[in-house]
mmCIF file of C-alpha atoms in Angstrom:
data_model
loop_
_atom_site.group_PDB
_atom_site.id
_atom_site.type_symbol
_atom_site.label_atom_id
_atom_site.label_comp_id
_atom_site.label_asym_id
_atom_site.label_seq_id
_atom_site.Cartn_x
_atom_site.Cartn_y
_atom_site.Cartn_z
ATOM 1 C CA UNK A 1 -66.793 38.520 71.483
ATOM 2 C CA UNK A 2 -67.132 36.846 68.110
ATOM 3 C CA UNK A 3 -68.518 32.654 68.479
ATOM 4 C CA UNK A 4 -65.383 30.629 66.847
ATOM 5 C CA UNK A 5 -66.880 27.400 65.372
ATOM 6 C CA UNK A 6 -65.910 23.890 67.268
ATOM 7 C CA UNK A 7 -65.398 22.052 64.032
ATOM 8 C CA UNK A 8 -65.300 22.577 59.911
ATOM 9 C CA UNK A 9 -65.844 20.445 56.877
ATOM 10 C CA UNK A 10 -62.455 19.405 55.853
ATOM 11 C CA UNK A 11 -63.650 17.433 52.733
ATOM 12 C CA UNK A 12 -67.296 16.135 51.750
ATOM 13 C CA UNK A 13 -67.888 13.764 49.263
ATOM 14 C CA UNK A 14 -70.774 11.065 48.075
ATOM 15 C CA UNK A 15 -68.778 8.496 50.323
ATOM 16 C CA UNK A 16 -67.191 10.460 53.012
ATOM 17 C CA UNK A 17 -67.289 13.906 55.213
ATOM 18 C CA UNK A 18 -63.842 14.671 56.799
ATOM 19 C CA UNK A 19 -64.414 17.154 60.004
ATOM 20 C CA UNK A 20 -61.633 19.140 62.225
ATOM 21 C CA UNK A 21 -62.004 19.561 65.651
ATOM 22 C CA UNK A 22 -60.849 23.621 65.112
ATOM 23 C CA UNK A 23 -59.078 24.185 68.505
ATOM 24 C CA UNK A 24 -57.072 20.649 68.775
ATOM 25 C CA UNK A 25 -57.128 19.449 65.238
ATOM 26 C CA UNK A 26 -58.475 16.068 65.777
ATOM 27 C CA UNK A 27 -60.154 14.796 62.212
ATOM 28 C CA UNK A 28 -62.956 12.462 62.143
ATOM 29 C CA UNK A 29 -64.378 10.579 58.703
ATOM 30 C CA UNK A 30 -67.306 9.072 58.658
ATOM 31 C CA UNK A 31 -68.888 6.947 55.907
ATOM 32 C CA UNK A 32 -71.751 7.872 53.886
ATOM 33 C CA UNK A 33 -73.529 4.588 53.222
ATOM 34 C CA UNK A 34 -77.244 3.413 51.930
ATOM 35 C CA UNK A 35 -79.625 1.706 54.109
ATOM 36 C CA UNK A 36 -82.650 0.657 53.211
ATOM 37 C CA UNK A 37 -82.895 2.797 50.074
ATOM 38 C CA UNK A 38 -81.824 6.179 52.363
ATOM 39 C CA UNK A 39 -78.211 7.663 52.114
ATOM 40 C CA UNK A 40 -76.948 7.868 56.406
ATOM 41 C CA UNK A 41 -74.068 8.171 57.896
ATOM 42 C CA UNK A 42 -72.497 5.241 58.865
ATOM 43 C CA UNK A 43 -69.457 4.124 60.699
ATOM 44 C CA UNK A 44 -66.597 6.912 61.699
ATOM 45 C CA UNK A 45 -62.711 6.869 62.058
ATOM 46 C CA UNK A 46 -60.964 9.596 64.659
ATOM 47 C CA UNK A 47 -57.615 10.612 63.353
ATOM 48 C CA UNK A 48 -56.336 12.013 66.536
ATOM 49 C CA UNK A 49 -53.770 14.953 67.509
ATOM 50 C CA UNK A 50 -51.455 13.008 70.395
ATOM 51 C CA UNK A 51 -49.790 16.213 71.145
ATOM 52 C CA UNK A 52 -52.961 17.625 73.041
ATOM 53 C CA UNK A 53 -54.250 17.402 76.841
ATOM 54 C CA UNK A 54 -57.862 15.862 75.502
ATOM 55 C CA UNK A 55 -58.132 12.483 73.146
ATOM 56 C CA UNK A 56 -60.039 12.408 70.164
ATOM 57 C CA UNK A 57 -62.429 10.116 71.064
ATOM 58 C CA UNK A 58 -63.422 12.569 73.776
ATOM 59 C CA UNK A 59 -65.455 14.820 70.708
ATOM 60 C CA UNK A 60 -66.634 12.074 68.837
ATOM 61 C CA UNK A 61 -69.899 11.959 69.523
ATOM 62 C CA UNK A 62 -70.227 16.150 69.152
ATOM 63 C CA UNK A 63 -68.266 15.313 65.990
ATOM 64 C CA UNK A 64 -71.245 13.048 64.614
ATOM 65 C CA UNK A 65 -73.442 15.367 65.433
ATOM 66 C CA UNK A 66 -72.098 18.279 63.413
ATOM 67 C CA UNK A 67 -70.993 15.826 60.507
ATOM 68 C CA UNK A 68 -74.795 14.817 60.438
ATOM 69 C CA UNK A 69 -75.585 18.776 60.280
ATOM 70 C CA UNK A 70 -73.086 19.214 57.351
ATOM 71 C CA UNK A 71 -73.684 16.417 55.472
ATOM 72 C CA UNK A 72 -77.595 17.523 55.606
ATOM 73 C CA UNK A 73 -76.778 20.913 54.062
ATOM 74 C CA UNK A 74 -74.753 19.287 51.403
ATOM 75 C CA UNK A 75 -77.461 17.126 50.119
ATOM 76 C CA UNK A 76 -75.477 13.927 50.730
ATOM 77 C CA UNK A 77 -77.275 12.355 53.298
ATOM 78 C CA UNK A 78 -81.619 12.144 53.668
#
């Protein structure tokens, strides 16, 4: 049985990285800001989908940790 991803990169940006929660479609941007001299990921917004059984929020924080992954790979955060 093939692995189907929990989320994608929707958008990525120097200021932003837009992800998709793949099964319910909930979207979650977070910030790319500079502290002290290092680009990190700051603050994040959940768009969520209100016509599924789970809430948005509920993936948040596996959504941070995948946008933290991407955003790595993509050079746009140290």
């Amino acid at each position: 049985m093939e692995e189907v991803a929990a989320f994608s990169v929707d958008q990525a940006d120097q200021e932003t990285i837009l992800i998709r929660h793949c099964a319910e479609a909930h979207r979650y941007a977070f910030f790319i800001v500079s502290q002290d001299g290092r680009r990190i990921l700051g603050d994040g917004v959940t768009i969520g989908n209100n016509a599924t059984a789970n809430d948005g929020a509920d993936f948040a924080g596996e959504a941070r940790l995948f946008a933290e992954a991407a955003a790595r790979e993509r050079n746009l955060i140290d």
